[in-house]
Tab-separated table of C-alpha atoms in Angstrom:
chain	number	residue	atom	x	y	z
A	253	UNK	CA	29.943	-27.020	12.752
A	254	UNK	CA	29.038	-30.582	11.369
A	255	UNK	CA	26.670	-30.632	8.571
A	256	UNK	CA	24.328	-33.323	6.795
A	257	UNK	CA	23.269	-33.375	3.803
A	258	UNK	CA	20.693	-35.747	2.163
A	259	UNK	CA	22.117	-36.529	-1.936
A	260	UNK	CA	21.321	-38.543	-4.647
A	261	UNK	CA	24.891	-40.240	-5.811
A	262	UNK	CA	24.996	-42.678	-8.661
A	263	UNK	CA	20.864	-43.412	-8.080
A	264	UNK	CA	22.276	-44.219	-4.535
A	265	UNK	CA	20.559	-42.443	-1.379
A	266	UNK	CA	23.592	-40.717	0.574
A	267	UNK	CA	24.095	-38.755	4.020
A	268	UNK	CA	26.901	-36.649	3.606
A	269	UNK	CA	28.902	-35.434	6.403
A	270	UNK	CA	31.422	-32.901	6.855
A	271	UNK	CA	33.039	-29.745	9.301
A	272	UNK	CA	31.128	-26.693	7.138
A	273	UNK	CA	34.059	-24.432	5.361
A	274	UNK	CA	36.662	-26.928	6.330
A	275	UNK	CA	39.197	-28.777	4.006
A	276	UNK	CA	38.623	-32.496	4.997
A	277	UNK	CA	41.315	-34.576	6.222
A	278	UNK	CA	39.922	-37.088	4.616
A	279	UNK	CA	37.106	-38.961	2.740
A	280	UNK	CA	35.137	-42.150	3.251
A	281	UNK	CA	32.401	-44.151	2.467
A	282	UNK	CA	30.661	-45.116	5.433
A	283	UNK	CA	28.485	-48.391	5.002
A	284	UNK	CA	25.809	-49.790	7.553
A	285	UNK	CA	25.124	-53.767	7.843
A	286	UNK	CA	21.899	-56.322	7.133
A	287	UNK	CA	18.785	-55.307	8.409
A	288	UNK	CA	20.254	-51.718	9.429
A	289	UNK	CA	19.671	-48.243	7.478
A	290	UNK	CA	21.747	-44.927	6.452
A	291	UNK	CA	19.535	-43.017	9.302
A	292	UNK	CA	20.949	-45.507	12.231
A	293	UNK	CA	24.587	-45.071	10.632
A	294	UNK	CA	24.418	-41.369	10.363
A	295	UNK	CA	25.550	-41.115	13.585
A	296	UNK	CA	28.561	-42.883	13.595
A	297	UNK	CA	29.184	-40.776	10.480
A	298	UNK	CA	29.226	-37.889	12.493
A	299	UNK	CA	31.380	-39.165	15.128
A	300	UNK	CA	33.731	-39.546	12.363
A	301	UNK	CA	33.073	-36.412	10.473
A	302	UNK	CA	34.070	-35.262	13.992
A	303	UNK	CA	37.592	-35.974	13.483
A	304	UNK	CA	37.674	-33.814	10.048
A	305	UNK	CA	36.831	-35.905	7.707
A	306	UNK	CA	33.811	-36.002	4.525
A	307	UNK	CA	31.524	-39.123	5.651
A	308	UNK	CA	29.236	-40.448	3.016
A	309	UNK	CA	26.592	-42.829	4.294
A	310	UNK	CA	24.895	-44.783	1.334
A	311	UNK	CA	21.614	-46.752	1.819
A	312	UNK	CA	22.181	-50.734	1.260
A	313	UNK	CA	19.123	-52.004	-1.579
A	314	UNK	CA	16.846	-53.268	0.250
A	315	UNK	CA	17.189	-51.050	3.212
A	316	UNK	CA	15.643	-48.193	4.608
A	317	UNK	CA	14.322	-45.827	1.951
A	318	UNK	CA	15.236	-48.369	-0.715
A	319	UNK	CA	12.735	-50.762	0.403
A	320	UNK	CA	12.777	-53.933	2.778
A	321	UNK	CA	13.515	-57.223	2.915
A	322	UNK	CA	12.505	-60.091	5.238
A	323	UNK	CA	16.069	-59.962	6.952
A	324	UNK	CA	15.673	-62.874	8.434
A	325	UNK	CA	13.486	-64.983	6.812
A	326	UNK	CA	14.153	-68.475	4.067
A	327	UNK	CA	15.270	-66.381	1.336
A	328	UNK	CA	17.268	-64.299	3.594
A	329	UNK	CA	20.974	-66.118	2.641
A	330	UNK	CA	20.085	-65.356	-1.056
A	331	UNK	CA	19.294	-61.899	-0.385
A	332	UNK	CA	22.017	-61.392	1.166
A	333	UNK	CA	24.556	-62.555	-1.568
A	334	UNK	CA	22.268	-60.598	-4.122
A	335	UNK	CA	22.661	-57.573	-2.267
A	336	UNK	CA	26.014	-57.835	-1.523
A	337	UNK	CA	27.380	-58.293	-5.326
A	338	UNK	CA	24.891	-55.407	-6.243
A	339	UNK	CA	26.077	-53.317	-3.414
A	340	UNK	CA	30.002	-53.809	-4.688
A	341	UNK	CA	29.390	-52.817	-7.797
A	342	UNK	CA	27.120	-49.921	-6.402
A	343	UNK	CA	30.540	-49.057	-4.176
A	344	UNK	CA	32.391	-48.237	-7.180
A	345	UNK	CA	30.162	-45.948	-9.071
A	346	UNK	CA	30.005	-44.145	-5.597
A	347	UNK	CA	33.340	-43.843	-5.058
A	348	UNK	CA	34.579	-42.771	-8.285
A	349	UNK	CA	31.646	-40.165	-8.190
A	350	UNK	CA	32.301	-38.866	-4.773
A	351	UNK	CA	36.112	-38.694	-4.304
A	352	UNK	CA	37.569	-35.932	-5.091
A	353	UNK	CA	41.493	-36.305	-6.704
A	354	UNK	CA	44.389	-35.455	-4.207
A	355	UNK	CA	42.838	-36.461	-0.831
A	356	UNK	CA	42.579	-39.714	1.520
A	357	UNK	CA	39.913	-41.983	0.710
A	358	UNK	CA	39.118	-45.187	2.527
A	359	UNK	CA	35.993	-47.519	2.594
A	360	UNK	CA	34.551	-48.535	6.263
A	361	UNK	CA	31.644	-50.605	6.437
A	362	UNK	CA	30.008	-52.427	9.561
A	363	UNK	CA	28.802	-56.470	8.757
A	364	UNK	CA	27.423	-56.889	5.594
A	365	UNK	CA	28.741	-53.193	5.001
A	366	UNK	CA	32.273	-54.715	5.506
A	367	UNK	CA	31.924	-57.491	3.046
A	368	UNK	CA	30.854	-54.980	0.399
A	369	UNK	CA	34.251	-52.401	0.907
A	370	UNK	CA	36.341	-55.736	0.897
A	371	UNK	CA	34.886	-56.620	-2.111
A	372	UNK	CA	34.851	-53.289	-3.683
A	373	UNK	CA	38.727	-53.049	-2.916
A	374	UNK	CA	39.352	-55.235	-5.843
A	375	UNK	CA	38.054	-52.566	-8.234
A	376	UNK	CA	38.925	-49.531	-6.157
A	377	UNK	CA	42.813	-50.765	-4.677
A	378	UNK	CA	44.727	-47.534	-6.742
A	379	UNK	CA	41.871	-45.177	-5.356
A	380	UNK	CA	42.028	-46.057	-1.810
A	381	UNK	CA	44.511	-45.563	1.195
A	382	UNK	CA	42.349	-47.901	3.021
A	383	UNK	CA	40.159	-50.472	4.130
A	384	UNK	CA	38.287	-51.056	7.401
A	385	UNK	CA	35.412	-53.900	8.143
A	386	UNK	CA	34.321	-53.765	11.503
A	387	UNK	CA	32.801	-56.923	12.851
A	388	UNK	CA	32.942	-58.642	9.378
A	389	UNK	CA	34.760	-61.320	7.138
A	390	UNK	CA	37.481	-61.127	4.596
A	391	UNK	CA	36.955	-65.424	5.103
A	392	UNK	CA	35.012	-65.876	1.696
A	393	UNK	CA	35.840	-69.251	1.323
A	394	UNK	CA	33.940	-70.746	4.652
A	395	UNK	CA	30.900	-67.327	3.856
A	396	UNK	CA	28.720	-70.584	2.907
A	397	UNK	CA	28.895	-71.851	6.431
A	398	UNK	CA	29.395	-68.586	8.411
A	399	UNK	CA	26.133	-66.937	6.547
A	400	UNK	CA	24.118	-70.199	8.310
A	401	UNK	CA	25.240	-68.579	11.304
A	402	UNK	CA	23.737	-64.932	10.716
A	403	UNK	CA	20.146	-66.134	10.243
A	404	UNK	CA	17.688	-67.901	12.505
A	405	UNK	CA	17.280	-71.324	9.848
A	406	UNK	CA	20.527	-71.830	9.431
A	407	UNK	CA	19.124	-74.990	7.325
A	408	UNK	CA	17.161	-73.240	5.001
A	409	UNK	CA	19.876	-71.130	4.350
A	410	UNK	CA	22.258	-73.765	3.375
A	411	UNK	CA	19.758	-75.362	1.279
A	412	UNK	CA	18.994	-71.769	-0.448
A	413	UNK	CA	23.143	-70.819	-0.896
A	414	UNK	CA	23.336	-74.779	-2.320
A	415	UNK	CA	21.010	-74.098	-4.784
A	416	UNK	CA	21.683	-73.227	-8.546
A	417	UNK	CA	21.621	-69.526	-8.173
A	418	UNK	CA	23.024	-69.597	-4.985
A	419	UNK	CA	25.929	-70.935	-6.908
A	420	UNK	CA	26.390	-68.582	-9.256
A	421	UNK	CA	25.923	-65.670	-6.850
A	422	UNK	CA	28.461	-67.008	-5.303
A	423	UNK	CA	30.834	-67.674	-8.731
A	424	UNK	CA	30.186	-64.509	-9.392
A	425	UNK	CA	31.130	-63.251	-6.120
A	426	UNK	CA	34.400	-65.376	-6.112
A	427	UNK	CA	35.861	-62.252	-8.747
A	428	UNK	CA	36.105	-59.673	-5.555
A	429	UNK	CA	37.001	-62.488	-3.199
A	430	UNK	CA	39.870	-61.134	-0.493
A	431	UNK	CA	41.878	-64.612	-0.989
A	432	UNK	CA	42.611	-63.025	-4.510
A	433	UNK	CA	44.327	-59.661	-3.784
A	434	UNK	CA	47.801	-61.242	-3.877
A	435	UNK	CA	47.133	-62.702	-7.078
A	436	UNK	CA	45.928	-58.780	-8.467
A	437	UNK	CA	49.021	-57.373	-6.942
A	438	UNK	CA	47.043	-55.492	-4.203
A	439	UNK	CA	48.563	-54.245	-1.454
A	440	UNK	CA	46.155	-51.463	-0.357
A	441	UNK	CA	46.162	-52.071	3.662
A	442	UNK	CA	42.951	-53.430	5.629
A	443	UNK	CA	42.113	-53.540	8.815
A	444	UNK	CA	39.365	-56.267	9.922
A	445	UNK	CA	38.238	-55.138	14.108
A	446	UNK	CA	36.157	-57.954	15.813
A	447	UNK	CA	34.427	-58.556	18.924
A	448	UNK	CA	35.666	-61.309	20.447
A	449	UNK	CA	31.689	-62.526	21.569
A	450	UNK	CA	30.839	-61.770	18.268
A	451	UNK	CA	28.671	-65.069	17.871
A	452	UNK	CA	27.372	-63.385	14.077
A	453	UNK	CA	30.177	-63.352	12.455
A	454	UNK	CA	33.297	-64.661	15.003
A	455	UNK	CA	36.597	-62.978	14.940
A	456	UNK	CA	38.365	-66.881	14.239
A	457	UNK	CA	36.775	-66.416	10.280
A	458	UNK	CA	39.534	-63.789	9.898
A	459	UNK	CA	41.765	-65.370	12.152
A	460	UNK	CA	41.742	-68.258	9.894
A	461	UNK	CA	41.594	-66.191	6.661
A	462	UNK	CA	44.848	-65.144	7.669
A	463	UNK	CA	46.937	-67.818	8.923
A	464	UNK	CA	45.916	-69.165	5.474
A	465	UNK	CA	47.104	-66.177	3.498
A	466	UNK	CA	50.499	-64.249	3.350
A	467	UNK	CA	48.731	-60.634	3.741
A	468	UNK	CA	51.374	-58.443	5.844
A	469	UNK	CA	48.788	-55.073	4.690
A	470	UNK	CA	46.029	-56.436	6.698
A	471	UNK	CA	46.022	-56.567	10.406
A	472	UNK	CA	43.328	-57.726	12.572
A	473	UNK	CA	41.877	-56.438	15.741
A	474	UNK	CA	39.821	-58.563	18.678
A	475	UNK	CA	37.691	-55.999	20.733
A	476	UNK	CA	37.434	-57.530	24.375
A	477	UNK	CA	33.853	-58.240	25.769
A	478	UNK	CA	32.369	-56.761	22.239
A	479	UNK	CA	29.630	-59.036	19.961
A	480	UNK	CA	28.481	-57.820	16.815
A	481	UNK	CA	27.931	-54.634	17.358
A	482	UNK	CA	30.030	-51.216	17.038
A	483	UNK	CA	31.439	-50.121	20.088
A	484	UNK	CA	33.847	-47.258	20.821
A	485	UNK	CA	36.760	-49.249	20.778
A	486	UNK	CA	36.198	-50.239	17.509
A	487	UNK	CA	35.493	-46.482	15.981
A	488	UNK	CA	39.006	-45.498	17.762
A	489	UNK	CA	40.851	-48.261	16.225
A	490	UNK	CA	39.437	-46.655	12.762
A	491	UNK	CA	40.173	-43.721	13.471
A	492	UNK	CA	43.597	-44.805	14.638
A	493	UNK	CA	44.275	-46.891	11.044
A	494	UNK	CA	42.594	-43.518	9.093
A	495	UNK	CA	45.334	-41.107	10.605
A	496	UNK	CA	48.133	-43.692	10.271
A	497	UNK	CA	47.677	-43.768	6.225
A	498	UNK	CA	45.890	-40.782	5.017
């Protein structure tokens, strides 16, 4: 039998999700995206938790019952970046709180959710087995332009990312940045699943990430007649990359 519990982790909100009296095959960190909530991931997390593995579903700041934000209005960009370098450093107090020593552990996070585990992989690389970001970016370098994209004034969120703390968000961002992991010896392997109408965040950002970087551990995958959204396609291909390195 699947069970959920709701925990407190590191101040963080969780779900966790696990086969009751079972050793897990594995354990993850489970992240939803902007403008989404731990309640609407919990499901996927039991999908997962299906396949005998320990799920933990955080709640983004910001989101759900951490508060809201105006996901789509002119400071929208910023809050973005602000929640995403909080939300990395938020990863790593989680995971080193919630993995236990001697099992699998990978971070999977959907959208924003797959920006943070990318970024938290800089901290995390000799505690993980793996790394999945469904419909995401490991493209930090053209994030500027591709954030434009996500919300409705795409103007007014250049003009707020172009400002003086939306450039040291993003300096400060630039330390977990995937173009760096060859440079920090990382080697931990990825997996980056897209839809190929994804129109939010379009599979050709990590298409172009990597023909511009020598990363043989990360593989990409293009989910046919998919947008920005998790389908079952995508949760089998995780599944598929879990088994394959746990």
């Amino acid at each position: 039998m699947i069970t959920t519990c709701e925990k407190i982790v590191a101040d963080i909100p969780c779900f966790e999700i696990a086969v009751a009296g079972e050793e897990p095959l594995a354990e993850l960190v489970l992240y939803h995206g902007w403008g989404s909530n731990a309640e609407k991931q919990r499901f996927r997390g039991q999908l997962l938790a299906a396949f005998g593995y320990r799920v933990i579903v955080p709640e983004i700041s910001g989101h759900g019952v951490r508060g809201a934000l105006n996901y789509d209005g002119p400071q929208a960009a910023m809050d973005f970046q602000r929640v995403l370098l909080q939300s990395i450093g938020e990863c790593v107090e989680l995971a080193q709180a919630v993995f236990h020593p001697g099992r699998a552990h990978f971070l999977v996070g959907h959208s924003l959710g797959g920006m943070i585990a990318l970024g938290a992989l800089t901290s995390l690389a000799r505690a993980l087995n793996g790394v999945v970001a469904m419909n995401s970016t490991a493209n930090w370098a053209d994030a500027t332009a591709a954030l434009a994209g996500v919300f409705r004034d795409g103007g007014a969120a250049l003009a707020a990312l172009a400002s003086d703390e939306g450039v040291k968000l993003r300096s400060a961002l630039g330390a977990f940045d995937p173009a760096r992991w060859s440079a920090r010896g990382i080697t931990t392997p990825v997996l980056l699943t897209n839809g190929s109408l994804d129109r939010t965040l379009p599979a050709s950002l990590n298409a172009d990430f990597l023909a511009r970087h020598d990363f043989s551990q990360v593989r990409q995958v293009v989910i046919e007649d998919a947008g920005h959204v998790v389908t079952d396609s995508a949760l089998r291909e995780v599944v598929a990359f879990i088994e394959s390195h746990r």
